[in-house]
Amino acid sequence: MKASEAPTIQSPTWNAYRSRIIAAITDVEVLMQQRDKGINSEVLAEEVAERLAIEIDTPEGYEALVKLVKATRSIAREGLRMTREEQGGQYILQL
């Protein structure tokens, strides 16, 4: 998929796309935590695009992806926190 063709909030596939973005963010966040490193939203967006095979084809598509990553990053982090809490501090990364 090309970033410029990604679903928008009006699209019927928006929720599924958003969920895939959140899952990819979660995977990258876990990896960064395991390596004890941080990552900014722009690099995170590029990692998410790579994991989901999203081709960043236009500056507008890139900006839209970065905005979505910024908006959903806190959701992914909350999911990680809840998982750690439920599993007694452990989070299993499934490769």
XYZ file of C-alpha atoms in Angstrom:
95
model
C 0.000 0.000 0.000
C 1.156 3.523 -0.668
C 0.994 6.042 2.153
C -0.940 8.412 -0.084
C -3.607 5.704 -0.574
C -3.965 4.767 3.109
C -7.487 4.725 4.545
C -8.791 7.933 6.048
C -11.097 8.305 9.011
C -14.104 8.293 6.665
C -13.091 4.953 5.158
C -14.826 1.732 6.260
C -11.372 0.139 6.680
C -10.111 2.922 8.959
C -10.435 0.997 12.246
C -8.559 -2.020 10.906
C -5.796 0.217 9.508
C -5.530 2.136 12.777
C -5.334 -1.138 14.726
C -2.509 -2.370 12.495
C -0.639 0.888 13.059
C -1.058 0.568 16.839
C 0.149 -3.054 16.760
C 3.222 -2.077 14.742
C 3.963 0.811 17.113
C 3.686 -1.609 20.036
C 6.150 -4.024 18.418
C 8.687 -1.268 17.780
C 8.237 0.204 21.283
C 8.876 -3.212 22.868
C 11.992 -3.671 20.777
C 13.279 -0.227 21.743
C 12.565 -0.870 25.426
C 14.421 -4.176 25.256
C 17.394 -2.347 23.769
C 16.992 0.436 26.330
C 16.750 3.069 23.580
C 14.315 5.798 22.644
C 12.865 6.662 19.262
C 11.215 9.808 17.929
C 7.895 9.844 16.106
C 9.393 10.364 12.657
C 11.704 7.353 12.925
C 8.880 5.358 14.510
C 6.649 6.201 11.538
C 9.345 4.929 9.167
C 9.675 1.704 11.175
C 5.902 1.243 11.138
C 5.823 1.822 7.381
C 8.520 -0.792 6.885
C 6.765 -3.367 9.087
C 3.425 -2.847 7.336
C 4.912 -2.544 3.819
C 3.599 0.992 3.417
C 5.417 2.831 0.664
C 6.002 6.448 1.629
C 5.384 7.944 -1.791
C 4.514 11.584 -1.129
C 5.380 14.180 1.492
C 1.671 14.429 2.340
C 1.441 10.664 2.852
C 4.483 10.772 5.113
C 3.031 13.626 7.160
C -0.294 11.805 7.519
C 1.503 8.683 8.756
C 3.600 10.678 11.229
C 0.468 12.397 12.553
C -1.290 9.046 12.966
C 1.746 7.584 14.751
C 1.888 10.582 17.091
C -1.841 10.330 17.788
C -1.839 6.587 18.496
C 1.522 6.168 20.219
C 0.010 6.801 23.638
C -2.598 4.088 22.968
C 0.171 1.601 22.162
C 2.128 2.596 25.270
C -0.957 2.193 27.462
C -1.492 -1.264 26.009
C 2.107 -2.142 26.862
C 1.686 -0.852 30.388
C -1.484 -2.873 30.918
C 0.129 -6.011 29.493
C 3.159 -5.632 31.755
C 0.885 -5.120 34.744
C -1.206 -8.194 33.900
C 1.878 -10.359 33.318
C 3.755 -9.254 36.420
C 6.251 -7.027 34.648
C 6.901 -9.310 31.702
C 6.091 -8.671 28.085
C 6.738 -11.436 25.595
C 7.813 -10.301 22.158
C 6.540 -12.741 19.587
C 8.723 -12.793 16.515
